Coordinates of C-alpha atoms (C1' of nucleotides) and ligand atoms in Angstrom, one line a residue:
Chain A
M1 CA -0.2 0.1 0.1
Q2 CA 1.6 3.4 -1.1
T3 CA 1.7 6.3 1.3
E4 CA -0.2 9.7 0.0
E5 CA 3.5 11.1 -0.4
E6 CA 4.0 8.4 -2.5
I7 CA 1.1 8.4 -4.3
L8 CA 1.5 12.6 -4.8
K9 CA 4.8 12.2 -6.2
I10 CA 4.3 9.3 -8.5
K11 CA 1.4 11.6 -10.0
K12 CA 3.1 14.5 -10.3
V13 CA 0.6 16.4 -7.8
K14 CA 2.4 18.8 -5.2
N15 CA 1.8 18.3 -1.7
T16 CA 0.0 20.5 0.3
A17 CA -1.5 20.4 3.6
V18 CA -5.0 19.8 2.3
R19 CA -4.2 17.3 -0.5
T20 CA -2.3 15.4 2.1
V21 CA -4.8 15.1 4.7
V22 CA -7.6 14.5 2.0
L23 CA -5.7 11.5 0.6
R24 CA -4.5 10.2 3.8
H25 CA -8.4 9.9 4.7
L26 CA -9.4 8.5 1.8
L27 CA -6.6 5.8 2.3
S28 CA -8.0 5.3 5.7
L29 CA -11.4 4.1 4.6
E30 CA -12.3 1.2 2.5
K31 CA -15.4 2.8 1.7
A32 CA -16.1 5.7 -0.9
Q33 CA -16.3 9.2 0.5
S34 CA -18.5 11.9 -0.5
L35 CA -17.5 15.6 -0.2
K36 CA -19.6 16.1 2.4
D37 CA -18.1 12.8 4.3
I38 CA -14.8 14.2 4.1
E39 CA -16.1 17.5 5.4
N40 CA -17.4 15.6 8.4
A41 CA -14.2 14.2 8.9
L42 CA -11.7 16.9 8.8
A43 CA -13.5 19.3 10.7
Y44 CA -11.1 22.1 10.0
T45 CA -10.4 21.9 6.4
D46 CA -13.0 24.0 4.1
R47 CA -15.3 22.4 1.9
S48 CA -14.2 24.4 -0.9
S49 CA -10.8 23.3 -0.6
I50 CA -11.3 20.0 -0.2
F51 CA -13.9 20.3 -3.2
R52 CA -11.0 21.5 -5.6
T53 CA -8.5 19.1 -4.2
L54 CA -10.9 16.4 -5.3
K55 CA -10.9 17.7 -8.8
T56 CA -7.2 18.0 -8.8
F57 CA -7.0 14.3 -7.7
E58 CA -9.5 13.3 -10.5
E59 CA -7.6 15.3 -13.1
N60 CA -4.3 13.4 -12.2
K61 CA -6.4 10.0 -12.0
I62 CA -5.2 9.9 -8.0
I63 CA -8.8 8.9 -7.6
H64 CA -12.1 8.2 -9.6
S65 CA -15.5 9.5 -8.9
I66 CA -18.7 7.1 -8.5
E67 CA -22.3 8.1 -9.1
D68 CA -24.0 5.8 -6.9
G69 CA -27.2 7.0 -7.0
S70 CA -27.3 8.4 -3.4
G71 CA -27.5 12.0 -4.6
M72 CA -23.6 12.8 -3.7
T73 CA -20.9 11.9 -5.8
K74 CA -18.5 9.5 -3.7
Y75 CA -14.4 9.3 -4.5
A76 CA -12.3 6.3 -4.0
V77 CA -8.5 5.9 -4.1
C78 CA -7.4 4.6 -7.8
A79 CA -5.9 1.3 -7.8
E80 CA -2.1 0.9 -8.1
G81 CA -1.2 1.3 -11.9
C82 CA -4.5 2.7 -12.6
N83 CA -5.1 5.3 -15.6
C84 CA -8.5 5.7 -15.5
D85 CA -8.8 3.7 -19.1
P86 CA -11.2 1.1 -20.1
K87 CA -8.9 -1.6 -18.9
D88 CA -9.3 -0.5 -15.2
L89 CA -13.1 -0.3 -15.4
H90 CA -14.2 -2.3 -12.4
Y91 CA -17.9 -2.4 -10.8
H92 CA -18.9 -0.3 -7.6
F93 CA -21.2 -1.8 -5.0
Y94 CA -23.7 0.3 -3.1
C95 CA -25.6 -1.4 -0.1
T96 CA -29.1 -0.2 0.0
N97 CA -29.2 -1.2 3.5
C98 CA -25.7 0.6 5.1
D99 CA -25.2 3.0 2.2
K100 CA -21.6 2.1 2.1
T101 CA -20.2 2.2 -1.6
F102 CA -17.2 0.7 -2.7
C103 CA -14.8 -0.6 -5.5
L104 CA -15.4 -4.5 -6.5
F105 CA -11.7 -4.6 -7.4
D106 CA -11.8 -8.5 -7.4
V107 CA -14.8 -9.0 -9.6
P108 CA -13.6 -9.6 -13.2
I109 CA -15.7 -7.3 -15.8
P110 CA -16.6 -9.3 -18.9
K111 CA -15.6 -7.5 -22.4
I112 CA -18.8 -5.3 -23.3
Q113 CA -19.9 -6.1 -26.8
L114 CA -21.3 -3.0 -27.9
P115 CA -23.3 -2.2 -31.1
E116 CA -21.2 -1.6 -34.5
N117 CA -19.3 1.4 -34.3
F118 CA -19.3 2.6 -30.7
K119 CA -16.1 3.3 -29.1
L120 CA -16.0 2.4 -25.2
Q121 CA -14.2 5.4 -23.1
Q122 CA -15.3 5.0 -19.6
A123 CA -18.1 3.5 -17.3
N124 CA -19.7 3.8 -14.1
M125 CA -20.9 0.7 -12.7
V126 CA -23.0 0.7 -9.9
V127 CA -24.4 -2.7 -8.6
K128 CA -26.8 -2.2 -5.4
G129 CA -27.9 -4.7 -3.0
L130 CA -26.7 -6.1 0.2
C131 CA -23.1 -6.2 1.3
D132 CA -22.1 -9.4 3.1
N133 CA -22.4 -7.6 6.3
C134 CA -26.1 -6.7 5.9
N135 CA -27.3 -9.7 4.1
K136 CA -28.0 -11.8 7.2
Chain B
M1 CA -45.2 -0.7 -29.8
Q2 CA -47.8 0.2 -27.0
T3 CA -49.2 3.2 -26.9
E4 CA -49.3 5.3 -23.6
E5 CA -52.9 4.4 -23.1
E6 CA -52.1 0.6 -23.3
I7 CA -49.1 1.3 -20.9
L8 CA -51.1 3.2 -18.3
K9 CA -53.7 0.7 -18.5
I10 CA -51.5 -2.3 -18.2
K11 CA -49.6 -0.9 -15.4
K12 CA -52.8 0.4 -13.6
V13 CA -52.0 4.3 -13.5
K14 CA -54.8 6.4 -14.2
N15 CA -54.7 8.3 -17.4
T16 CA -54.6 12.1 -16.9
A17 CA -53.8 14.9 -19.2
V18 CA -50.3 15.6 -17.9
R19 CA -49.4 12.0 -17.8
T20 CA -50.4 11.1 -21.3
V21 CA -48.5 13.8 -22.8
V22 CA -45.5 13.0 -20.8
L23 CA -45.5 9.5 -21.5
R24 CA -46.2 9.9 -25.1
H25 CA -43.1 12.5 -25.4
L26 CA -40.9 9.9 -23.6
L27 CA -42.2 7.1 -26.2
S28 CA -41.9 9.5 -29.1
L29 CA -37.9 9.8 -28.5
E30 CA -35.1 7.0 -28.5
K31 CA -33.0 9.1 -26.4
A32 CA -33.7 9.3 -22.1
Q33 CA -35.1 12.2 -21.1
S34 CA -34.4 14.4 -18.2
L35 CA -36.9 16.4 -16.3
K36 CA -35.5 19.6 -17.8
D37 CA -35.6 18.1 -21.1
I38 CA -39.2 17.2 -20.7
E39 CA -40.0 20.7 -19.2
N40 CA -38.4 22.1 -22.1
A41 CA -40.5 20.0 -24.8
L42 CA -43.7 20.3 -22.9
A43 CA -43.8 24.3 -22.5
Y44 CA -47.3 24.6 -20.9
T45 CA -47.0 21.9 -18.7
D46 CA -45.8 22.7 -14.8
R47 CA -42.4 21.1 -13.7
S48 CA -43.7 19.7 -10.6
S49 CA -46.6 18.2 -12.2
I50 CA -44.0 16.3 -14.8
F51 CA -41.7 15.7 -11.7
R52 CA -44.5 13.8 -9.8
T53 CA -45.9 12.2 -12.9
L54 CA -42.2 10.6 -13.2
K55 CA -42.0 9.1 -9.8
T56 CA -45.2 7.8 -10.3
F57 CA -44.3 6.3 -13.2
E58 CA -41.0 5.0 -11.6
E59 CA -42.9 3.5 -9.0
N60 CA -45.2 1.6 -11.2
K61 CA -42.4 0.2 -13.6
I62 CA -43.6 2.1 -16.4
I63 CA -39.9 3.9 -16.9
H64 CA -36.6 3.8 -15.0
S65 CA -34.0 6.2 -14.1
I66 CA -30.5 6.4 -15.3
E67 CA -27.8 8.2 -13.7
D68 CA -25.4 8.9 -16.2
G69 CA -23.0 11.4 -14.4
S70 CA -24.4 14.5 -16.6
G71 CA -25.7 15.6 -13.1
M72 CA -29.6 15.2 -14.1
T73 CA -31.4 11.7 -13.9
K74 CA -32.6 10.9 -17.2
Y75 CA -36.0 8.8 -17.6
A76 CA -36.4 6.1 -20.1
V77 CA -39.5 3.8 -20.7
C78 CA -39.2 0.2 -19.4
A79 CA -39.3 -2.6 -22.3
E80 CA -42.7 -4.4 -22.3
G81 CA -42.5 -6.9 -19.6
C82 CA -40.2 -5.3 -17.3
N83 CA -40.4 -5.3 -13.7
C84 CA -37.1 -3.6 -13.0
D85 CA -35.8 -6.9 -11.6
P86 CA -32.3 -7.6 -11.9
K87 CA -33.5 -9.8 -14.5
D88 CA -34.4 -6.5 -16.5
L89 CA -30.8 -5.1 -15.9
H90 CA -29.1 -3.7 -19.1
Y91 CA -26.5 -1.4 -19.9
H92 CA -27.1 2.4 -20.6
F93 CA -24.8 4.0 -23.1
Y94 CA -23.9 7.8 -22.8
C95 CA -22.2 9.4 -25.8
T96 CA -19.6 11.7 -24.6
N97 CA -19.9 13.5 -27.9
C98 CA -23.5 14.3 -28.3
D99 CA -24.7 13.9 -24.7
K100 CA -27.3 11.3 -25.9
T101 CA -28.2 8.5 -23.2
F102 CA -30.4 5.1 -24.0
C103 CA -30.9 1.8 -23.1
L104 CA -28.7 -1.0 -24.7
F105 CA -31.7 -3.5 -24.5
D106 CA -29.9 -6.1 -27.1
V107 CA -26.5 -6.2 -25.5
P108 CA -26.3 -9.3 -22.9
I109 CA -25.8 -8.6 -19.3
P110 CA -23.1 -11.2 -18.2
K111 CA -23.9 -12.9 -14.8
I112 CA -22.1 -10.5 -12.3
Q113 CA -20.4 -12.5 -9.6
L114 CA -20.4 -11.0 -6.5
P115 CA -18.3 -11.5 -3.8
E116 CA -19.9 -14.3 -1.1
N117 CA -23.0 -13.7 0.7
F118 CA -23.7 -10.4 -1.3
K119 CA -27.2 -10.0 -2.7
L120 CA -28.2 -8.0 -6.2
Q121 CA -31.0 -6.1 -6.2
Q122 CA -30.7 -3.3 -8.8
A123 CA -27.8 -1.9 -10.7
N124 CA -26.9 1.3 -12.8
M125 CA -24.8 0.3 -15.5
V126 CA -23.7 3.4 -17.7
V127 CA -21.2 2.8 -20.5
K128 CA -19.9 6.3 -21.7
G129 CA -17.8 6.9 -25.2
L130 CA -18.6 7.6 -28.5
C131 CA -22.1 6.2 -30.5
D132 CA -22.0 4.8 -34.1
N133 CA -23.0 8.5 -35.2
C134 CA -20.2 10.3 -33.2
N135 CA -17.4 8.0 -33.7
K136 CA -16.5 8.7 -37.3
Chain C
dA1 C1' 17.9 38.3 0.6
dT2 C1' 14.1 40.3 -1.3
dA3 C1' 10.9 41.3 -4.5
dA4 C1' 7.8 39.6 -8.2
dT5 C1' 5.1 36.1 -9.4
dC6 C1' 2.0 32.0 -9.1
dT7 C1' -0.6 28.8 -6.2
dT8 C1' -3.2 27.0 -2.6
dT9 C1' -6.9 27.7 0.9
dG10 C1' -10.9 30.1 3.3
dC11 C1' -15.0 32.0 3.4
dA12 C1' -19.2 34.0 1.3
dA13 C1' -22.1 34.1 -2.4
dT14 C1' -24.1 31.5 -5.9
dC15 C1' -26.2 27.9 -9.3
dG16 C1' -29.4 24.6 -10.3
dA17 C1' -31.5 20.1 -9.8
dG18 C1' -34.6 18.5 -7.3
dT19 C1' -38.6 18.6 -3.8
dT20 C1' -42.4 20.4 -1.3
dG21 C1' -46.4 23.2 0.8
dC22 C1' -50.5 24.9 0.0
dA23 C1' -54.7 26.4 -2.7
dC24 C1' -57.4 25.5 -7.1
dT25 C1' -59.5 22.2 -10.2
dA26 C1' -60.9 18.0 -11.5
dA27 C1' -62.4 13.7 -11.4
dA28 C1' -64.4 10.1 -8.2
dA29 C1' -67.8 7.8 -5.0
dG30 C1' -71.7 8.4 -2.4
Chain D
dC1 C1' -75.9 16.9 -6.3
dT2 C1' -72.6 16.7 -2.5
dT3 C1' -68.8 14.7 -0.3
dT4 C1' -64.3 13.1 -0.8
dT5 C1' -60.2 12.1 -3.3
dA6 C1' -56.7 12.7 -6.6
dG7 C1' -54.0 15.7 -9.6
dT8 C1' -52.3 20.4 -10.9
dG9 C1' -49.7 24.6 -10.9
dC10 C1' -47.2 28.2 -8.9
dA11 C1' -43.8 29.8 -5.7
dA12 C1' -40.8 28.9 -1.8
dC13 C1' -37.2 25.9 -0.4
dT14 C1' -33.4 22.1 -0.1
dC15 C1' -28.8 21.0 -0.2
dG16 C1' -25.0 19.3 -3.3
dA17 C1' -21.9 21.7 -6.1
dT18 C1' -19.3 25.4 -8.1
dT19 C1' -16.9 30.1 -7.9
dG20 C1' -15.3 34.9 -7.2
dC21 C1' -11.7 37.1 -4.6
dA22 C1' -9.2 38.5 -1.1
dA23 C1' -5.3 36.4 2.1
dA24 C1' -1.9 33.4 2.7
dG25 C1' 1.7 30.3 1.2
dA26 C1' 5.5 28.7 -2.1
dT27 C1' 8.1 29.3 -6.1
dT28 C1' 10.9 31.8 -9.0
dA29 C1' 13.6 35.8 -10.6
dT30 C1' 16.5 39.8 -9.4
Ligands
MN201 MN1 -14.0 2.2 -8.2
MN202 MN1 -32.7 1.4 -19.6
ZN203 ZN1 -24.5 -3.2 3.9
ZN204 ZN1 -23.1 10.7 -30.0

DNA sequence: ATAATCTTTGCAATCGAGTTGCACTAAAAG
DNA sequence: CTTTTAGTGCAACTCGATTGCAAAGATTAT
């Protein structure tokens, strides 16, 4: 597992106080976080600074965003070596009971046979249901 | 292709002026529509009436919603016989060039092998890229 | 080291999609 | 016809996201 400093260095994003704390926070949790989640967790960091940090991280492929239908965009740290290309596609799981959203890096995504002449660039794949913890 | 009256009858939703015009509009277009799209197209129908109509349609499985990442929820008429169950799952395609979003009813969705003890209920699958018209 | 320049941050204001309260109208039931 | 229930239109409001701007911090040039 890379540290936040290593990731910022690799992705050539300057290390600042806000960036370090936001990235560290995202790395510390397995669950994808919304802007509000982060704002609540980092009580002394301004919302707009976190917002701009997330934009910077996304542009530089440090994190990716997930639209899970909850009304708030969630963010998760990219896997090592991720370039946010079609090859980095993976499902996300949204638990309808505990509201946890996370990347299913281990579930293989089958090749999607698009209609003739369509070109795949990205995808937002959110599978919804009950997580193992809630399905009891 | 069913008419709006037939659909409302089958789904046991009362036929009203707004419902008829909204459903007819959705049926007339192959592209999924946002609330604003519909509001713009139906100039004399109030936004909140359209909004509540869409909610009613969704609850009654007449339409389903799609979160395509554009910031506005899109709506598309369900296929005949759809119950919005996992079996009715299908991909959606969002063209990053022309902003068109639509259901890929003909592309098979493979069985998703979730981790142990997870339960699939729903999914929002949006594939993004260039549609045939824009990929030239 | 100091000044000039560029970047990041915090705060407040704004935007816009979505949602709701409420009064009015239309439809259904009695 | 009268009463009750459902649908509609309008205005107001919510809340996540975004932006303008000035202060603070970091980088580069003199
Ligand atoms: Mn992910
Ligand atoms: Mn669809
Ligand atoms: Zn759960
Ligand atoms: Zn297109």
